[in-house]
Coordinates of N, CA and C in Angstrom, one line a residue:
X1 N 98.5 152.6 140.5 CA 98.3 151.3 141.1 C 97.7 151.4 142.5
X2 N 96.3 150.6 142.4 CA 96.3 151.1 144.2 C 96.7 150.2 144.7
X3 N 96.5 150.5 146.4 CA 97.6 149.2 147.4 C 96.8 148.4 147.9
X4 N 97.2 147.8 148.1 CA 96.7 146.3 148.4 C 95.8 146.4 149.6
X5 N 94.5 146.2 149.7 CA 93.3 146.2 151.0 C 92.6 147.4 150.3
X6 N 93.0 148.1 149.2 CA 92.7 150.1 149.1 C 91.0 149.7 148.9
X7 N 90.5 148.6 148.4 CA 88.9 148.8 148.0 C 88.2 148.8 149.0
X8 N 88.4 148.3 150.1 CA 88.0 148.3 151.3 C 88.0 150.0 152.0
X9 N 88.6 150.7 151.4 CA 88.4 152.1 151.8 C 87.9 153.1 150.7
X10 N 86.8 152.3 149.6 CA 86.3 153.3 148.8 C 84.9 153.3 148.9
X11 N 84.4 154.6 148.5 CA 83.4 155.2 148.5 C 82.9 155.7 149.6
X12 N 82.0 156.7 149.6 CA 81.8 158.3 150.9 C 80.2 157.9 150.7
X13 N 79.9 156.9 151.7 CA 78.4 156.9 152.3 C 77.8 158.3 152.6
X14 N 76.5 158.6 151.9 CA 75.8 159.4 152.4 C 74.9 159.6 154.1
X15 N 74.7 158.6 154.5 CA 74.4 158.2 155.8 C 75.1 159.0 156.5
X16 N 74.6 159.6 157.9 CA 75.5 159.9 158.7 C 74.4 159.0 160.5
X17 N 75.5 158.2 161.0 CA 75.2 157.8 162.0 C 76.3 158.0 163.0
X18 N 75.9 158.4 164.3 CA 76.0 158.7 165.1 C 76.1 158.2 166.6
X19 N 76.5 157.8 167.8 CA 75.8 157.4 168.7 C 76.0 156.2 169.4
X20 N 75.5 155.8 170.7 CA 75.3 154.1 171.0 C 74.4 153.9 171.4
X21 N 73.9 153.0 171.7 CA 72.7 152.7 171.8 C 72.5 151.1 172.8
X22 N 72.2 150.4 173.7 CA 71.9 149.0 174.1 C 70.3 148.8 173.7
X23 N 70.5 147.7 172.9 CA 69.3 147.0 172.4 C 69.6 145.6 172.6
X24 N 67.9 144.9 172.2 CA 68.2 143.6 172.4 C 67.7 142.8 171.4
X25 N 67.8 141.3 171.0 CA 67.5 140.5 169.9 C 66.0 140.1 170.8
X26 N 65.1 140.1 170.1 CA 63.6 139.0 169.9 C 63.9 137.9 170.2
X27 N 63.0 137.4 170.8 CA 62.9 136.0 170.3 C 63.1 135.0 168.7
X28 N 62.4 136.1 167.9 CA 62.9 135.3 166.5 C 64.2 135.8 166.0
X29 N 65.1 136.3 166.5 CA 65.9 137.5 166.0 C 66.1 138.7 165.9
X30 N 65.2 139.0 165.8 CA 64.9 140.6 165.2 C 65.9 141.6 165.8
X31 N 65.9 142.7 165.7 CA 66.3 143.6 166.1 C 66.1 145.0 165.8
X32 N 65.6 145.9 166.7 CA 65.0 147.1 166.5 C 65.6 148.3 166.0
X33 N 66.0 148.7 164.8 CA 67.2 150.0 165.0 C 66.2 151.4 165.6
X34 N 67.5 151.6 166.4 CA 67.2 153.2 167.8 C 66.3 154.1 166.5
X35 N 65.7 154.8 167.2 CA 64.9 155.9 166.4 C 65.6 157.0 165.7
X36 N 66.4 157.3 166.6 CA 67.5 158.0 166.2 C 68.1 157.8 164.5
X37 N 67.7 156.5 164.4 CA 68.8 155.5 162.9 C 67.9 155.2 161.9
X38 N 66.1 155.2 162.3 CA 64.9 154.7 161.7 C 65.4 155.5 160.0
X39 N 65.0 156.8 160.7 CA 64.6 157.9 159.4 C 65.5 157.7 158.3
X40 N 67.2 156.9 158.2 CA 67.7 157.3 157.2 C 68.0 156.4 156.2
X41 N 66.9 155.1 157.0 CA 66.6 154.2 156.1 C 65.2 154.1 155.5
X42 N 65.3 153.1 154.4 CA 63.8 153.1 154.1 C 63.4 152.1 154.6
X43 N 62.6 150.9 153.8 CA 62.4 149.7 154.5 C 63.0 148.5 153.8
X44 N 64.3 148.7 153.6 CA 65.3 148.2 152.8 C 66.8 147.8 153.7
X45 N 67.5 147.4 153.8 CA 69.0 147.6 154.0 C 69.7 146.8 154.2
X46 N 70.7 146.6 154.0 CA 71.8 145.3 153.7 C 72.8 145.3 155.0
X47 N 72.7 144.3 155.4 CA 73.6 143.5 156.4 C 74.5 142.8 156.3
X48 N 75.9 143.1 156.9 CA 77.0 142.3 156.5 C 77.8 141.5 157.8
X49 N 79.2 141.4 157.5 CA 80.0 141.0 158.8 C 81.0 142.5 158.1
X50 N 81.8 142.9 159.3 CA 82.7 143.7 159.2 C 83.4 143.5 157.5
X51 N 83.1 144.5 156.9 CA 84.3 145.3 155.5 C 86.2 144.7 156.3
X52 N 85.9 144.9 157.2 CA 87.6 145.5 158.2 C 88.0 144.0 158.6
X53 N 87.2 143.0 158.8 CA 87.1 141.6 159.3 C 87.0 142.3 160.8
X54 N 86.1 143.1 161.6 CA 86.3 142.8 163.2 C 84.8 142.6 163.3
X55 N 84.6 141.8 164.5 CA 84.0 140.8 164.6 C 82.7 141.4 165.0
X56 N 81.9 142.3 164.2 CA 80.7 142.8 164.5 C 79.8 142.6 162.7
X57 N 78.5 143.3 163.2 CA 77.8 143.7 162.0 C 77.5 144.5 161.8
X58 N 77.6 145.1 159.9 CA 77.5 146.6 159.6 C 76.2 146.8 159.3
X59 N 75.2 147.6 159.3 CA 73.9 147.6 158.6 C 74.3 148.8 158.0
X60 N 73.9 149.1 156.5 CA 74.3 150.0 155.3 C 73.0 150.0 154.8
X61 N 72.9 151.7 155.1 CA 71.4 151.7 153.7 C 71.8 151.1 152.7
X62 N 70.9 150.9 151.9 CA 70.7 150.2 150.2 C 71.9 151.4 149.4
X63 N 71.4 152.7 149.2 CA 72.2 153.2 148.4 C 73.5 153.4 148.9
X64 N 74.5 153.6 150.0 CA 75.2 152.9 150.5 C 76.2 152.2 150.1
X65 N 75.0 150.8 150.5 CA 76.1 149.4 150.0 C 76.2 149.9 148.5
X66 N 75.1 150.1 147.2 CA 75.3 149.5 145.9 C 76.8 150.7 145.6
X67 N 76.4 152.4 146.2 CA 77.6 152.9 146.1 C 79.1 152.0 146.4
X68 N 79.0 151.1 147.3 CA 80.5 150.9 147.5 C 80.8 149.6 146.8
X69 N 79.5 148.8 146.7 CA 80.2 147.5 145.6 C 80.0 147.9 144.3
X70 N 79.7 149.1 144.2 CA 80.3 149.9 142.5 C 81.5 150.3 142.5
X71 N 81.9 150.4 143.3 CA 83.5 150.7 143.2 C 84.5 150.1 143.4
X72 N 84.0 148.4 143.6 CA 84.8 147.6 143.0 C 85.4 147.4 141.9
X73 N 86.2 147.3 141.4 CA 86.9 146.9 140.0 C 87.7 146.0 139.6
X74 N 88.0 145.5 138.3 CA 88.3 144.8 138.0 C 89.8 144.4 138.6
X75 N 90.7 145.7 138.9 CA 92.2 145.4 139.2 C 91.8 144.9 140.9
X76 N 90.8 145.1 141.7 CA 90.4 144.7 143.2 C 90.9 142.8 142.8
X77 N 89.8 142.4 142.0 CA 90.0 140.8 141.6 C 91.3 140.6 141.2
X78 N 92.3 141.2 140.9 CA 93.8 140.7 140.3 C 94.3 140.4 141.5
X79 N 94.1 140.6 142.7 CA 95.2 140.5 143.8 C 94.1 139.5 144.7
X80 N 94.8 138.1 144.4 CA 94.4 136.8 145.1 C 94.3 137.0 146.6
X81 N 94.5 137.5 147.6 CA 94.2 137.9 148.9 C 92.9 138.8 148.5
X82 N 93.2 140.2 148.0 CA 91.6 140.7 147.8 C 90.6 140.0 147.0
X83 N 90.6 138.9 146.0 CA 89.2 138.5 146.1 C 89.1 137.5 146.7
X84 N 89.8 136.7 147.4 CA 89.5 135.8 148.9 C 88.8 137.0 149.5
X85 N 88.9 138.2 149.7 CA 87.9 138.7 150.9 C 86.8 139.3 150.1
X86 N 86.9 139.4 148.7 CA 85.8 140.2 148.8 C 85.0 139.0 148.1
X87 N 84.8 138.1 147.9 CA 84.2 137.0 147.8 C 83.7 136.6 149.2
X88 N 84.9 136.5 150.0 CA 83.4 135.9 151.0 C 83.2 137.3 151.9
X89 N 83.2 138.0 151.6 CA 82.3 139.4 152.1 C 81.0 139.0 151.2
X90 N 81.0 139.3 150.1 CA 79.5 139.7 149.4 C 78.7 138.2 149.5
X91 N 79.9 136.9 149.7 CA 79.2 135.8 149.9 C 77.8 136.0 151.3
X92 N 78.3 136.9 152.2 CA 78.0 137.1 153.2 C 76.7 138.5 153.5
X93 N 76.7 139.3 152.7 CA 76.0 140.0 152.4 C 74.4 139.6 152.2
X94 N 73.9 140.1 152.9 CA 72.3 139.8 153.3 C 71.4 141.1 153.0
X95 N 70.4 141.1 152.5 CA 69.2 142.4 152.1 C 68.1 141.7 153.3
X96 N 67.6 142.9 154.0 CA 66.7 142.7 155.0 C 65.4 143.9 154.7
X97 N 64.8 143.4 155.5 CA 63.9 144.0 155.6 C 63.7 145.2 156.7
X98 N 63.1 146.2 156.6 CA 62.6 146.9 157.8 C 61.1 147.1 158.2
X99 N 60.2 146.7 159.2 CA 59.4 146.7 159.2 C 58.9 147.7 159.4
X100 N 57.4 147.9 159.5 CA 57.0 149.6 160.3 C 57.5 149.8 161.9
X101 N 58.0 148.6 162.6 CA 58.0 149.2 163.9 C 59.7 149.6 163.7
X102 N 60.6 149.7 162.7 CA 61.8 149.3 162.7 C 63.1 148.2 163.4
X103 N 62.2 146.8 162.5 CA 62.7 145.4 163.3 C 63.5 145.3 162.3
X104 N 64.8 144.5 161.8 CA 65.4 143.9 160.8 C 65.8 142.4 161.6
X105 N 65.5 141.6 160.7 CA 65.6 140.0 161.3 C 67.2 139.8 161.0
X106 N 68.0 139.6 162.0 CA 69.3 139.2 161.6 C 69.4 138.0 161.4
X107 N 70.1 136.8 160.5 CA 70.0 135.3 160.3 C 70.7 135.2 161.6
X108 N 70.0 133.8 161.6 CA 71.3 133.0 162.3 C 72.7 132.7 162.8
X109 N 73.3 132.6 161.4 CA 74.6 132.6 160.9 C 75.4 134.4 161.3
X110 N 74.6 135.4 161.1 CA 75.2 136.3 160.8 C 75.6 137.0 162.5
X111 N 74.1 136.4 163.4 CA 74.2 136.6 164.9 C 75.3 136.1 165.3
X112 N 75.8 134.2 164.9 CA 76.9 133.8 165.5 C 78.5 134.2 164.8
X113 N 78.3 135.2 163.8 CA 79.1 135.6 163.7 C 80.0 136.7 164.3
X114 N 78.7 137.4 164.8 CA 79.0 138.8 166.2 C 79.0 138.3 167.1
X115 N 78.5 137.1 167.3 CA 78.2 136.5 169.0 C 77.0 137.6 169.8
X116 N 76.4 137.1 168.5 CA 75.0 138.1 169.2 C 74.1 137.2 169.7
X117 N 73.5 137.2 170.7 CA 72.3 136.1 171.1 C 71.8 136.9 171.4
X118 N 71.4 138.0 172.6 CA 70.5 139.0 173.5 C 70.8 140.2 172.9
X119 N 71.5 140.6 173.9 CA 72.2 142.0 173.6 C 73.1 142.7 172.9
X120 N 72.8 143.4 172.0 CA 73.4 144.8 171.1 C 73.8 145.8 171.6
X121 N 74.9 146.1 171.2 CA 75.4 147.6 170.9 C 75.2 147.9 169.9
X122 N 74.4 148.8 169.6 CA 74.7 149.8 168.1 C 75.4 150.6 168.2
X123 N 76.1 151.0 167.2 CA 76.5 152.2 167.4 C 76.8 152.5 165.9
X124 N 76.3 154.3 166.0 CA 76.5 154.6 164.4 C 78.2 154.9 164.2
X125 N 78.5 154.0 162.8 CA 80.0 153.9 162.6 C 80.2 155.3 161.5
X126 N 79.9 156.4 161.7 CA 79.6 157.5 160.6 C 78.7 157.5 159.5
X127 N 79.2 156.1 158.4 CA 78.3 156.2 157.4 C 77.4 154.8 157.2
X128 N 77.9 154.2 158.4 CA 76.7 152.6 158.6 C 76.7 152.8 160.1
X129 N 76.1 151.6 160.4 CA 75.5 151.3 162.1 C 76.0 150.2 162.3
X130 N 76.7 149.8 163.5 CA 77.9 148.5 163.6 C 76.8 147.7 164.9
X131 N 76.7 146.9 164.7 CA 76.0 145.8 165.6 C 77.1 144.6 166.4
X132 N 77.4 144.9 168.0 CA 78.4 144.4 168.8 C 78.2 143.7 170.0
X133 N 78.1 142.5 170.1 CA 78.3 141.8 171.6 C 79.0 142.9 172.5
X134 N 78.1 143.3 173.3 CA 78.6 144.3 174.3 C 79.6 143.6 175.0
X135 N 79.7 142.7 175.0 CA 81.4 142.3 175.9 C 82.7 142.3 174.6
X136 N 82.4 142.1 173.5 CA 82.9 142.3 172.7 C 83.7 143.0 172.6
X137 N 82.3 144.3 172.4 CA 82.8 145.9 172.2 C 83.6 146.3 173.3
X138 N 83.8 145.9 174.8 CA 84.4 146.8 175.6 C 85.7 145.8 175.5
X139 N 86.0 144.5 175.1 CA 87.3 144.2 174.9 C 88.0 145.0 173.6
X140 N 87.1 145.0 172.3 CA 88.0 145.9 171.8 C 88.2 147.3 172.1
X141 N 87.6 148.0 172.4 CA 87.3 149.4 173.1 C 89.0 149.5 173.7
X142 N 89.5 148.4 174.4 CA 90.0 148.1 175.1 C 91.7 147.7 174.6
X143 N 91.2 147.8 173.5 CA 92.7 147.4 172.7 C 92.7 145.6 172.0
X144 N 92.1 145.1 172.5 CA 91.5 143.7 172.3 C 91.0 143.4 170.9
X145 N 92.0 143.1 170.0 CA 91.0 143.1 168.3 C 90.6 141.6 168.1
X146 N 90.7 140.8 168.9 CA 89.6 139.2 168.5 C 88.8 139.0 168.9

């Protein structure tokens, strides 16, 4: 029987990221991933809100994400708290684009969900890249989890 939240800690991303980074949003959005992060994507990759619920965004290569929403299962949906989240996780789940200069357009919705307007932190979270209101990041840095 697994325990309750356990799907949330399955599957071993091939990705390895690394690093921080300060970047900044476009005028339309956009946002540039560090060169450093380019290569291990193609021009593909899925954007979310935190797996963890903290209040940033993950960018996951394509093979990645499909690895880890394959390893959902059926007993994940039996427990009414996990598919309240994993419903409005994948509700939330966005496929973007990458351009040649490496831009991904983050929506609207997904910026005010990081409280991203300008400025990014990237930082590679090992097997994705976490996208953070740099005032954010140094309250939780800081012990600070809202």
């Amino acid at each position: 029987m697994r325990r309750r939240g356990e799907v949330w800690q399955l599957g071993e991303p091939t990705g390895r990221f690394f690093g921080s980074f300060s970047h900044a949003l476009d005028a339309k959005g956009r946002l540039t991933l560090p060169v450093r992060f380019r290569g291990q994507f193609g021009d593909q990759c899925f954007v979310t809100p935190s797996q963890y619920e903290d209040p940033c965004l993950v960018v996951w290569r394509v093979e990645d994400f499909n690895a880890f929403v394959g390893e959902v299962r059926a007993e994940h949906w039996a427990d009414p708290e996990e598919r309240r989240r994993l419903r409005s996780w994948a509700s939330e789940a966005f496929e973007a684009e990458i351009d040649r200069l490496g831009r991904l357009m983050l929506p609207p919705s997904h910026r005010a969900y990081a409280n991203l307007d300008h400025d990014v932190r990237v930082h590679g979270a090992f097997g994705t890249v976490e996208l953070w209101d740099p005032a954010t990041w140094e309250r939780y840095r800081g012990g600070d989890r809202g």
